[in-house]
Amino acid sequence: MVEVTLWGALGQVAGGRSKVEVEAKDIRELFRKLAEQYPGLEPWIDRGIAVAIDGTIYRDTWSKELPPGAEIFLLPRLAGG
Amino acid sequence: MNFDPRFSGRKFASVGTRPIRPDGVDKVTGRARYGADFNMAGQLVGRVLRSPHAHAKIRKIDTSKAEALAGVKAVITAADLPDLTDGDAAMYDILDNCMARTKALYDGHAVAAVAAIDAHTARQALKLIVVDYEVLPHVTDVDEAMQHHAPLINDAIFTEGLEEKPVKASNVTKRSQFGHGDVHQGFGHADFIVERSFKTEQTHQGYIEPHACVANVSTDGTADLWVCTQGHFVYRQHCAQLLGMEASKLRVTSSEIGGGFGGKTHVWAEPVALALSRKAGRPVKLVMTRDEVFRASGPTSATSIDVKIGARKDGTITAAEATLRYTSGPYAGTWAEIGAMTAFACYRLDNVKTVGFEVLVNRPKTAAYRAPSAPMAAFAVESTVDELAKELGMDPVEFRIRNAAQEGTRSSYGPVYGPIGIGPTLEAVKNHAHMKAPLKANQGRGMACGFWFNFGGQTCTDLNIGMDGSVSLAVGTVDVGGSRASLSLVAAEELGIAYEQVKAIVADTSSLGYNDMTDGSRGTFSSSMATISAARNAIKILRERAAQMWDISVDDVVWEQGHAVAKGEKHGNLGKLSLKEIAAQSGKTGGPIAGHSELVADGAGVSFATHICDVEVDPETGSTRVIRYTVVQDAGKAVHPTYVEGQYQGGAAQGIGWALNEEYIYGKDGRLQNAGFLDYRIPVCSDLPMIDTQILEIPNPNHPYGVRGVGETSIVPPLAAIANAVSNAAGVRMTHIPMSPPRILAAIEAEREG
């Protein structure tokens, strides 16, 4: 079980929660479980979400493991210039 | 693929040196081929008809007279670009922006296009197209667009991110919130609170080279696109999807690029050129005029920002709050969201809250501009920080040092920082000679900090070793700032050979695996990681070939300084084999030698900068001259210091223009008044001081050489640094960017009148 912090706009579609608990071993499973538990998140996940694991931001690496006790943040998948 | 991206702390031979860039001579002699320099046999000239209205329903378009004109080979409207986006709202917005469908949403919105045998005929054809518009009320100002009575730009937009689902459509597409702690409580503990409102006007990236492409669609459904872009793989994906093609059938070649800065990360005319070529059955060249670039390619957001910061007498910030409203043009964007994430990222805050609102307006679709959204947020926050320091009676540098984020600090956007450079940049500024230089009358000094995330992303690289020992490096990240030189240095470093032995090229989309856009300061960061990986794979093969040549076990061969070396006493008489010697025998030992790499470069590492600026303000005219400017920024590791310095200086130069002169000016009719470099004035050499730089190197732990992105952070602090300098020189706080002479004069006069 990992605790995931959601950014504000994402929290609104997860029933107003800023933190959710999910049983997931990697980013792929995290997204799948989040979409199951909170269907409102699915379009956001499809559009792209970045995952910060202990401060390092991952944009595309679905296979990245979520170590037990890691601090996990979901963040917008940003654009650069 | 097993590749360890962790920082190793190695000593460098090539990395950190300053060789001449391989594309330099071609660029200064005119041999380099940019977007408009490519031609094909039988090519037609494409031209686009654009809306003269800021907001209008398109009742009917009659193209019959244009089609009948001799020399016209194709005329297209939105009907020739049908909606194939399958419910993908973001792609639909791109499609609609390339060619208006039911409504023209801004002055300059494309409504039709022609392909003709020459430019004269194409222009004549545009005049023969009759568009029946129903002009609608428009809105171009960010604050006005948020009012309840404002003209509604898209009645299908209902604000996302609100606690309760809205029942009325709105020009606000999304609300985003970030932060932690309790700002209400934090402000309660403050001895001083400063609260200010700011505005910034819309600017353009101002790249010298206009958008240009040549599209050629064959009858068998394959197509070629030669184009000036920051991301030819992304252009391929978007164009193929919009035209209903298989991506593999569209080969996109990126030209040299005469500036991008984020503006060439979006497709504009390319799908139109492909649709024209498909209809005409001939190649079509489409080059935007400067007027079109301003009116119909992506400028940055205009903004309206409120900031409130409180601090105790000892200089500790107790709470910080900002509300940020950013225009996104007539389509949904994420610009305020980024502003809300970056606004307070430089500081260690227990109580922080930012709220961003994305706002639709009848202006061109907003595009990225170097660290998009961060400069405006930094302007508002760093201006307020300066004022608060003044209220506290503290030196502005010391105040920032006291509150600067550190390793282990929780960022204002959520995650905890690893090793970061904000503190070191502030210490460097504090000790810099610039900070101690005397000022004269009407002169002022300002400083400010800035932050950018930096990204990595999907990256693919091929490294091929020729039989003569030369190395060809094929990368998929477009070179916008000297990255081919930097990546050649990295390949040379890893292989242990001379820089001159390596030739880097940007491969087309049919020659290499997918690569993300050159944005997010990712080009050198991600492609250097892939180059290191590819080189290490090549070294593995080089060792195997050397083992074959010596007839020993590969486990007994190591790679040292460009040579295979047989290790151990039993092979003591074998000497060394150079890369060139091994390559010469490759035909007999197993064929060509190459190393490939496909990876996702994550862990880009955030970046910070602190800038110092001196200005002189003429109190009679409000005119400002920048007289000295210094950039201090963390590069992680400067692979090629000259090009890192160039990025720093370029960001500062663009920031000076943004701070003092540049703005989109709209008339009451919603039409852009200054769509050209005479009236939209970017700084030229005579407007700029020599820009000093200081590179700091705080290694990124997630890159073997410690590299961070450097391309974007340098445009974040200038607006604020210059605003602080102008405010100190003029004796009045400037809250509206650009600080053009009339605005400064008005502020001085208002201050005089009390």
PDB file of N, CA and C in Angstrom, chain A residues 5-13 15-16 18-19 27 43-44 46-48 50-62 64 71-81, chain B residues 160-163 174-178 230 261-262 265 335 337-338 341 368-372 410 413-416 452-453 455-458 516 518-522 600 602-603 702 712:
ATOM      1  N   THR A   5      -0.162  11.548  -2.964  1.00  0.00           N
ATOM      2  CA  THR A   5      -0.703  12.901  -2.829  1.00  0.00           C
ATOM      3  C   THR A   5      -1.100  13.411  -4.214  1.00  0.00           C
ATOM      4  N   LEU A   6      -2.293  13.960  -4.315  1.00  0.00           N
ATOM      5  CA  LEU A   6      -2.814  14.455  -5.591  1.00  0.00           C
ATOM      6  C   LEU A   6      -2.720  15.971  -5.621  1.00  0.00           C
ATOM      7  N   TRP A   7      -2.446  16.541  -6.783  1.00  0.00           N
ATOM      8  CA  TRP A   7      -2.499  18.003  -6.858  1.00  0.00           C
ATOM      9  C   TRP A   7      -3.950  18.447  -6.892  1.00  0.00           C
ATOM     10  N   GLY A   8      -4.159  19.724  -6.608  1.00  0.00           N
ATOM     11  CA  GLY A   8      -5.488  20.249  -6.333  1.00  0.00           C
ATOM     12  C   GLY A   8      -6.574  19.851  -7.306  1.00  0.00           C
ATOM     13  N   ALA A   9      -6.366  20.131  -8.587  1.00  0.00           N
ATOM     14  CA  ALA A   9      -7.411  19.860  -9.572  1.00  0.00           C
ATOM     15  C   ALA A   9      -7.713  18.367  -9.632  1.00  0.00           C
ATOM     16  N   LEU A  10      -6.698  17.547  -9.423  1.00  0.00           N
ATOM     17  CA  LEU A  10      -6.886  16.098  -9.473  1.00  0.00           C
ATOM     18  C   LEU A  10      -7.669  15.621  -8.249  1.00  0.00           C
ATOM     19  N   GLY A  11      -7.414  16.275  -7.120  1.00  0.00           N
ATOM     20  CA  GLY A  11      -8.128  15.918  -5.899  1.00  0.00           C
ATOM     21  C   GLY A  11      -9.631  16.090  -6.049  1.00  0.00           C
ATOM     22  N   GLN A  12     -10.019  17.091  -6.838  1.00  0.00           N
ATOM     23  CA  GLN A  12     -11.451  17.346  -7.003  1.00  0.00           C
ATOM     24  C   GLN A  12     -12.161  16.179  -7.680  1.00  0.00           C
ATOM     25  N   VAL A  13     -11.480  15.517  -8.613  1.00  0.00           N
ATOM     26  CA  VAL A  13     -12.119  14.389  -9.300  1.00  0.00           C
ATOM     27  C   VAL A  13     -11.910  13.076  -8.547  1.00  0.00           C
ATOM     28  N   GLY A  15     -12.978  12.770  -5.460  1.00  0.00           N
ATOM     29  CA  GLY A  15     -13.877  12.955  -4.332  1.00  0.00           C
ATOM     30  C   GLY A  15     -13.392  13.965  -3.310  1.00  0.00           C
ATOM     31  N   GLY A  16     -12.604  14.930  -3.769  1.00  0.00           N
ATOM     32  CA  GLY A  16     -12.126  15.990  -2.882  1.00  0.00           C
ATOM     33  C   GLY A  16     -10.973  15.556  -1.990  1.00  0.00           C
ATOM     34  N   SER A  18      -7.077  14.872  -1.019  1.00  0.00           N
ATOM     35  CA  SER A  18      -5.742  15.302  -1.428  1.00  0.00           C
ATOM     36  C   SER A  18      -4.749  14.146  -1.317  1.00  0.00           C
ATOM     37  N   LYS A  19      -5.110  13.113  -0.563  1.00  0.00           N
ATOM     38  CA  LYS A  19      -4.258  11.912  -0.453  1.00  0.00           C
ATOM     39  C   LYS A  19      -5.126  10.673  -0.605  1.00  0.00           C
ATOM     40  N   ILE A  27       4.290   2.226 -11.395  1.00  0.00           N
ATOM     41  CA  ILE A  27       3.465   3.342 -11.873  1.00  0.00           C
ATOM     42  C   ILE A  27       2.299   2.827 -12.712  1.00  0.00           C
ATOM     43  N   PRO A  43      -9.740  10.122 -17.402  1.00  0.00           N
ATOM     44  CA  PRO A  43      -9.373  11.042 -18.503  1.00  0.00           C
ATOM     45  C   PRO A  43      -8.115  11.839 -18.210  1.00  0.00           C
ATOM     46  N   TRP A  44      -7.880  12.143 -16.951  1.00  0.00           N
ATOM     47  CA  TRP A  44      -6.667  12.875 -16.572  1.00  0.00           C
ATOM     48  C   TRP A  44      -5.436  12.004 -16.808  1.00  0.00           C
ATOM     49  N   ASP A  46      -5.252   9.572 -18.931  1.00  0.00           N
ATOM     50  CA  ASP A  46      -5.083   9.453 -20.386  1.00  0.00           C
ATOM     51  C   ASP A  46      -4.381  10.671 -20.970  1.00  0.00           C
ATOM     52  N   ARG A  47      -4.692  11.840 -20.413  1.00  0.00           N
ATOM     53  CA  ARG A  47      -4.081  13.062 -20.928  1.00  0.00           C
ATOM     54  C   ARG A  47      -2.609  13.168 -20.519  1.00  0.00           C
ATOM     55  N   GLY A  48      -2.247  12.476 -19.449  1.00  0.00           N
ATOM     56  CA  GLY A  48      -0.847  12.486 -19.027  1.00  0.00           C
ATOM     57  C   GLY A  48      -0.653  13.030 -17.637  1.00  0.00           C
ATOM     58  N   ALA A  50       2.406  13.109 -14.450  1.00  0.00           N
ATOM     59  CA  ALA A  50       3.759  12.774 -14.013  1.00  0.00           C
ATOM     60  C   ALA A  50       3.704  12.267 -12.572  1.00  0.00           C
ATOM     61  N   VAL A  51       4.647  11.421 -12.222  1.00  0.00           N
ATOM     62  CA  VAL A  51       4.678  10.851 -10.873  1.00  0.00           C
ATOM     63  C   VAL A  51       6.018  11.187 -10.234  1.00  0.00           C
ATOM     64  N   ALA A  52       5.966  11.835  -9.080  1.00  0.00           N
ATOM     65  CA  ALA A  52       7.197  12.117  -8.331  1.00  0.00           C
ATOM     66  C   ALA A  52       7.356  11.050  -7.260  1.00  0.00           C
ATOM     67  N   ILE A  53       8.470  10.333  -7.316  1.00  0.00           N
ATOM     68  CA  ILE A  53       8.770   9.315  -6.304  1.00  0.00           C
ATOM     69  C   ILE A  53       9.988   9.792  -5.533  1.00  0.00           C
ATOM     70  N   ASP A  54       9.791  10.080  -4.275  1.00  0.00           N
ATOM     71  CA  ASP A  54      10.862  10.616  -3.418  1.00  0.00           C
ATOM     72  C   ASP A  54      11.592  11.778  -4.102  1.00  0.00           C
ATOM     73  N   GLY A  55      10.813  12.653  -4.703  1.00  0.00           N
ATOM     74  CA  GLY A  55      11.372  13.886  -5.247  1.00  0.00           C
ATOM     75  C   GLY A  55      11.802  13.819  -6.703  1.00  0.00           C
ATOM     76  N   THR A  56      11.979  12.619  -7.265  1.00  0.00           N
ATOM     77  CA  THR A  56      12.357  12.510  -8.678  1.00  0.00           C
ATOM     78  C   THR A  56      11.105  12.329  -9.523  1.00  0.00           C
ATOM     79  N   ILE A  57      10.982  13.163 -10.564  1.00  0.00           N
ATOM     80  CA  ILE A  57       9.759  13.161 -11.367  1.00  0.00           C
ATOM     81  C   ILE A  57       9.918  12.224 -12.561  1.00  0.00           C
ATOM     82  N   TYR A  58       8.950  11.329 -12.712  1.00  0.00           N
ATOM     83  CA  TYR A  58       8.910  10.390 -13.839  1.00  0.00           C
ATOM     84  C   TYR A  58       7.707  10.746 -14.704  1.00  0.00           C
ATOM     85  N   ARG A  59       7.956  10.899 -15.998  1.00  0.00           N
ATOM     86  CA  ARG A  59       6.853  11.264 -16.905  1.00  0.00           C
ATOM     87  C   ARG A  59       6.329  10.069 -17.674  1.00  0.00           C
ATOM     88  N   ASP A  60       7.193   9.118 -17.988  1.00  0.00           N
ATOM     89  CA  ASP A  60       6.794   8.059 -18.910  1.00  0.00           C
ATOM     90  C   ASP A  60       7.109   6.646 -18.432  1.00  0.00           C
ATOM     91  N   THR A  61       7.879   6.496 -17.399  1.00  0.00           N
ATOM     92  CA  THR A  61       8.388   5.170 -17.050  1.00  0.00           C
ATOM     93  C   THR A  61       7.373   4.393 -16.226  1.00  0.00           C
ATOM     94  N   TRP A  62       6.474   3.689 -16.898  1.00  0.00           N
ATOM     95  CA  TRP A  62       5.424   2.943 -16.214  1.00  0.00           C
ATOM     96  C   TRP A  62       5.979   1.833 -15.330  1.00  0.00           C
ATOM     97  N   LYS A  64       8.463   1.894 -13.413  1.00  0.00           N
ATOM     98  CA  LYS A  64       9.188   2.367 -12.230  1.00  0.00           C
ATOM     99  C   LYS A  64       8.501   1.864 -10.957  1.00  0.00           C
ATOM    100  N   GLU A  71       7.598   8.584  -0.843  1.00  0.00           N
ATOM    101  CA  GLU A  71       6.666   9.706  -0.937  1.00  0.00           C
ATOM    102  C   GLU A  71       6.296   9.881  -2.404  1.00  0.00           C
ATOM    103  N   ILE A  72       5.003   9.776  -2.682  1.00  0.00           N
ATOM    104  CA  ILE A  72       4.557   9.789  -4.080  1.00  0.00           C
ATOM    105  C   ILE A  72       3.593  10.944  -4.325  1.00  0.00           C
ATOM    106  N   PHE A  73       3.891  11.719  -5.326  1.00  0.00           N
ATOM    107  CA  PHE A  73       3.020  12.830  -5.735  1.00  0.00           C
ATOM    108  C   PHE A  73       2.604  12.627  -7.182  1.00  0.00           C
ATOM    109  N   LEU A  74       1.348  12.872  -7.459  1.00  0.00           N
ATOM    110  CA  LEU A  74       0.919  12.972  -8.850  1.00  0.00           C
ATOM    111  C   LEU A  74       0.955  14.443  -9.239  1.00  0.00           C
ATOM    112  N   LEU A  75       1.527  14.707 -10.391  1.00  0.00           N
ATOM    113  CA  LEU A  75       1.695  16.091 -10.844  1.00  0.00           C
ATOM    114  C   LEU A  75       1.251  16.202 -12.301  1.00  0.00           C
ATOM    115  N   PRO A  76       0.920  17.404 -12.739  1.00  0.00           N
ATOM    116  CA  PRO A  76       0.598  17.579 -14.156  1.00  0.00           C
ATOM    117  C   PRO A  76       1.805  17.207 -15.013  1.00  0.00           C
ATOM    118  N   ARG A  77       1.528  16.665 -16.194  1.00  0.00           N
ATOM    119  CA  ARG A  77       2.602  16.371 -17.147  1.00  0.00           C
ATOM    120  C   ARG A  77       2.871  17.664 -17.920  1.00  0.00           C
ATOM    121  N   LEU A  78       3.938  18.329 -17.552  1.00  0.00           N
ATOM    122  CA  LEU A  78       4.131  19.713 -17.978  1.00  0.00           C
ATOM    123  C   LEU A  78       4.658  19.839 -19.403  1.00  0.00           C
ATOM    124  N   ALA A  79       4.477  21.017 -19.943  1.00  0.00           N
ATOM    125  CA  ALA A  79       5.050  21.358 -21.241  1.00  0.00           C
ATOM    126  C   ALA A  79       6.263  22.257 -21.031  1.00  0.00           C
ATOM    127  N   GLY A  80       7.215  22.166 -21.923  1.00  0.00           N
ATOM    128  CA  GLY A  80       8.374  23.057 -21.859  1.00  0.00           C
ATOM    129  C   GLY A  80       8.475  23.873 -23.130  1.00  0.00           C
ATOM    130  N   GLY A  81       9.467  24.723 -23.203  1.00  0.00           N
ATOM    131  CA  GLY A  81       9.594  25.586 -24.369  1.00  0.00           C
ATOM    132  C   GLY A  81      10.887  25.403 -25.108  1.00  0.00           C
TER     133      GLY A  81
ATOM    134  N   GLU B 160     -13.077  23.008 -15.062  1.00  0.00           N
ATOM    135  CA  GLU B 160     -12.610  21.825 -14.319  1.00  0.00           C
ATOM    136  C   GLU B 160     -11.941  22.265 -13.027  1.00  0.00           C
ATOM    137  N   GLY B 161     -11.933  21.376 -12.052  1.00  0.00           N
ATOM    138  CA  GLY B 161     -11.175  21.624 -10.834  1.00  0.00           C
ATOM    139  C   GLY B 161     -11.926  22.390  -9.763  1.00  0.00           C
ATOM    140  N   LEU B 162     -13.221  22.634  -9.989  1.00  0.00           N
ATOM    141  CA  LEU B 162     -14.009  23.303  -8.951  1.00  0.00           C
ATOM    142  C   LEU B 162     -14.600  22.251  -8.011  1.00  0.00           C
ATOM    143  N   GLU B 163     -14.859  22.665  -6.789  1.00  0.00           N
ATOM    144  CA  GLU B 163     -15.411  21.705  -5.824  1.00  0.00           C
ATOM    145  C   GLU B 163     -16.761  21.194  -6.286  1.00  0.00           C
ATOM    146  N   LYS B 174     -10.055  25.804 -16.427  1.00  0.00           N
ATOM    147  CA  LYS B 174      -9.590  24.965 -15.318  1.00  0.00           C
ATOM    148  C   LYS B 174      -9.107  25.806 -14.147  1.00  0.00           C
ATOM    149  N   ARG B 175      -9.333  25.280 -12.961  1.00  0.00           N
ATOM    150  CA  ARG B 175      -8.758  25.847 -11.738  1.00  0.00           C
ATOM    151  C   ARG B 175      -7.792  24.819 -11.168  1.00  0.00           C
ATOM    152  N   SER B 176      -6.578  25.233 -10.846  1.00  0.00           N
ATOM    153  CA  SER B 176      -5.581  24.321 -10.258  1.00  0.00           C
ATOM    154  C   SER B 176      -5.100  24.900  -8.941  1.00  0.00           C
ATOM    155  N   GLN B 177      -4.818  24.029  -8.011  1.00  0.00           N
ATOM    156  CA  GLN B 177      -4.336  24.524  -6.712  1.00  0.00           C
ATOM    157  C   GLN B 177      -3.148  23.697  -6.242  1.00  0.00           C
ATOM    158  N   PHE B 178      -2.185  24.369  -5.681  1.00  0.00           N
ATOM    159  CA  PHE B 178      -1.008  23.697  -5.115  1.00  0.00           C
ATOM    160  C   PHE B 178      -0.695  24.323  -3.753  1.00  0.00           C
ATOM    161  N   GLN B 230      10.971  22.092 -33.558  1.00  0.00           N
ATOM    162  CA  GLN B 230      11.737  21.622 -32.404  1.00  0.00           C
ATOM    163  C   GLN B 230      11.510  20.129 -32.156  1.00  0.00           C
ATOM    164  N   PHE B 261      12.434  28.463 -29.168  1.00  0.00           N
ATOM    165  CA  PHE B 261      12.089  28.950 -27.825  1.00  0.00           C
ATOM    166  C   PHE B 261      10.710  28.467 -27.364  1.00  0.00           C
ATOM    167  N   GLY B 262      10.235  27.379 -27.923  1.00  0.00           N
ATOM    168  CA  GLY B 262       8.911  26.853 -27.560  1.00  0.00           C
ATOM    169  C   GLY B 262       7.881  27.076 -28.644  1.00  0.00           C
ATOM    170  N   THR B 265       7.121  24.099 -31.135  1.00  0.00           N
ATOM    171  CA  THR B 265       6.743  22.813 -30.545  1.00  0.00           C
ATOM    172  C   THR B 265       5.319  22.427 -30.930  1.00  0.00           C
ATOM    173  N   TRP B 335      -1.381  26.641 -18.676  1.00  0.00           N
ATOM    174  CA  TRP B 335      -0.332  27.638 -18.430  1.00  0.00           C
ATOM    175  C   TRP B 335      -0.378  28.192 -17.012  1.00  0.00           C
ATOM    176  N   GLU B 337      -1.509  26.653 -14.501  1.00  0.00           N
ATOM    177  CA  GLU B 337      -1.108  25.534 -13.650  1.00  0.00           C
ATOM    178  C   GLU B 337       0.417  25.536 -13.456  1.00  0.00           C
ATOM    179  N   ILE B 338       1.131  25.744 -14.555  1.00  0.00           N
ATOM    180  CA  ILE B 338       2.594  25.765 -14.458  1.00  0.00           C
ATOM    181  C   ILE B 338       3.044  26.994 -13.655  1.00  0.00           C
ATOM    182  N   MET B 341       2.698  26.283 -10.092  1.00  0.00           N
ATOM    183  CA  MET B 341       3.701  25.354  -9.555  1.00  0.00           C
ATOM    184  C   MET B 341       5.058  26.026  -9.366  1.00  0.00           C
ATOM    185  N   ALA B 368       4.216  27.447 -25.790  1.00  0.00           N
ATOM    186  CA  ALA B 368       5.297  27.532 -24.811  1.00  0.00           C
ATOM    187  C   ALA B 368       6.269  28.637 -25.210  1.00  0.00           C
ATOM    188  N   TYR B 369       6.842  29.275 -24.244  1.00  0.00           N
ATOM    189  CA  TYR B 369       7.944  30.208 -24.469  1.00  0.00           C
ATOM    190  C   TYR B 369       8.933  30.000 -23.336  1.00  0.00           C
ATOM    191  N   ARG B 370       9.961  29.191 -23.572  1.00  0.00           N
ATOM    192  CA  ARG B 370      11.095  29.016 -22.641  1.00  0.00           C
ATOM    193  C   ARG B 370      10.631  29.056 -21.189  1.00  0.00           C
ATOM    194  N   ALA B 371      10.602  27.958 -20.500  1.00  0.00           N
ATOM    195  CA  ALA B 371      10.106  27.897 -19.119  1.00  0.00           C
ATOM    196  C   ALA B 371       8.709  28.505 -19.063  1.00  0.00           C
ATOM    197  N   PRO B 372       7.803  27.979 -19.882  1.00  0.00           N
ATOM    198  CA  PRO B 372       6.513  28.653 -20.050  1.00  0.00           C
ATOM    199  C   PRO B 372       5.813  28.923 -18.722  1.00  0.00           C
ATOM    200  N   ARG B 410      10.504  20.793   1.240  1.00  0.00           N
ATOM    201  CA  ARG B 410       9.312  20.444   0.455  1.00  0.00           C
ATOM    202  C   ARG B 410       9.014  21.598  -0.495  1.00  0.00           C
ATOM    203  N   TYR B 413       5.267  23.006  -4.891  1.00  0.00           N
ATOM    204  CA  TYR B 413       4.380  22.215  -5.749  1.00  0.00           C
ATOM    205  C   TYR B 413       4.295  20.761  -5.295  1.00  0.00           C
ATOM    206  N   GLY B 414       4.929  20.423  -4.172  1.00  0.00           N
ATOM    207  CA  GLY B 414       4.733  19.097  -3.602  1.00  0.00           C
ATOM    208  C   GLY B 414       5.955  18.317  -3.204  1.00  0.00           C
ATOM    209  N   PRO B 415       6.692  17.735  -4.174  1.00  0.00           N
ATOM    210  CA  PRO B 415       7.793  16.838  -3.822  1.00  0.00           C
ATOM    211  C   PRO B 415       8.925  17.532  -3.057  1.00  0.00           C
ATOM    212  N   VAL B 416       9.725  16.715  -2.381  1.00  0.00           N
ATOM    213  CA  VAL B 416      10.879  17.227  -1.642  1.00  0.00           C
ATOM    214  C   VAL B 416      12.067  17.324  -2.601  1.00  0.00           C
ATOM    215  N   TRP B 452      13.108  26.430 -12.807  1.00  0.00           N
ATOM    216  CA  TRP B 452      12.415  25.646 -13.823  1.00  0.00           C
ATOM    217  C   TRP B 452      12.617  24.153 -13.547  1.00  0.00           C
ATOM    218  N   PHE B 453      11.615  23.364 -13.950  1.00  0.00           N
ATOM    219  CA  PHE B 453      11.630  21.928 -13.649  1.00  0.00           C
ATOM    220  C   PHE B 453      12.720  21.170 -14.415  1.00  0.00           C
ATOM    221  N   PHE B 455      12.933  18.673 -18.059  1.00  0.00           N
ATOM    222  CA  PHE B 455      12.386  17.333 -18.300  1.00  0.00           C
ATOM    223  C   PHE B 455      13.410  16.459 -19.005  1.00  0.00           C
ATOM    224  N   GLY B 456      13.074  15.176 -19.059  1.00  0.00           N
ATOM    225  CA  GLY B 456      13.831  14.221 -19.881  1.00  0.00           C
ATOM    226  C   GLY B 456      12.928  13.724 -20.986  1.00  0.00           C
ATOM    227  N   GLY B 457      12.571  12.454 -20.921  1.00  0.00           N
ATOM    228  CA  GLY B 457      11.622  11.930 -21.892  1.00  0.00           C
ATOM    229  C   GLY B 457      12.225  10.917 -22.843  1.00  0.00           C
ATOM    230  N   GLN B 458      11.384  10.494 -23.801  1.00  0.00           N
ATOM    231  CA  GLN B 458      11.767   9.413 -24.706  1.00  0.00           C
ATOM    232  C   GLN B 458      12.888   9.862 -25.645  1.00  0.00           C
ATOM    233  N   ASP B 516      11.099  12.497 -28.099  1.00  0.00           N
ATOM    234  CA  ASP B 516      10.255  13.624 -27.700  1.00  0.00           C
ATOM    235  C   ASP B 516      10.829  14.923 -28.260  1.00  0.00           C
ATOM    236  N   THR B 518      12.364  18.688 -28.552  1.00  0.00           N
ATOM    237  CA  THR B 518      13.415  19.433 -27.852  1.00  0.00           C
ATOM    238  C   THR B 518      12.741  20.572 -27.096  1.00  0.00           C
ATOM    239  N   ASP B 519      12.249  20.248 -25.923  1.00  0.00           N
ATOM    240  CA  ASP B 519      11.647  21.245 -25.037  1.00  0.00           C
ATOM    241  C   ASP B 519      11.951  20.830 -23.611  1.00  0.00           C
ATOM    242  N   GLY B 520      11.530  21.662 -22.676  1.00  0.00           N
ATOM    243  CA  GLY B 520      11.779  21.314 -21.277  1.00  0.00           C
ATOM    244  C   GLY B 520      13.250  21.230 -20.930  1.00  0.00           C
ATOM    245  N   SER B 521      14.090  21.891 -21.713  1.00  0.00           N
ATOM    246  CA  SER B 521      15.546  21.867 -21.499  1.00  0.00           C
ATOM    247  C   SER B 521      16.076  20.438 -21.545  1.00  0.00           C
ATOM    248  N   ARG B 522      15.462  19.604 -22.396  1.00  0.00           N
ATOM    249  CA  ARG B 522      15.796  18.189 -22.363  1.00  0.00           C
ATOM    250  C   ARG B 522      16.827  17.744 -23.397  1.00  0.00           C
ATOM    251  N   VAL B 600      14.102   6.201 -21.603  1.00  0.00           N
ATOM    252  CA  VAL B 600      13.333   7.339 -21.102  1.00  0.00           C
ATOM    253  C   VAL B 600      14.229   8.034 -20.084  1.00  0.00           C
ATOM    254  N   ASP B 602      14.552  10.014 -17.331  1.00  0.00           N
ATOM    255  CA  ASP B 602      13.854  10.643 -16.209  1.00  0.00           C
ATOM    256  C   ASP B 602      14.864  11.282 -15.261  1.00  0.00           C
ATOM    257  N   GLY B 603      14.362  11.972 -14.259  1.00  0.00           N
ATOM    258  CA  GLY B 603      15.245  12.547 -13.243  1.00  0.00           C
ATOM    259  C   GLY B 603      16.057  13.724 -13.738  1.00  0.00           C
ATOM    260  N   ASN B 702      20.916  12.185 -11.036  1.00  0.00           N
ATOM    261  CA  ASN B 702      20.257  11.242 -11.938  1.00  0.00           C
ATOM    262  C   ASN B 702      20.823  11.261 -13.354  1.00  0.00           C
ATOM    263  N   GLU B 712      16.128  26.896 -20.273  1.00  0.00           N
ATOM    264  CA  GLU B 712      14.941  27.689 -19.978  1.00  0.00           C
ATOM    265  C   GLU B 712      15.031  28.580 -18.748  1.00  0.00           C
TER     266      GLU B 712
END
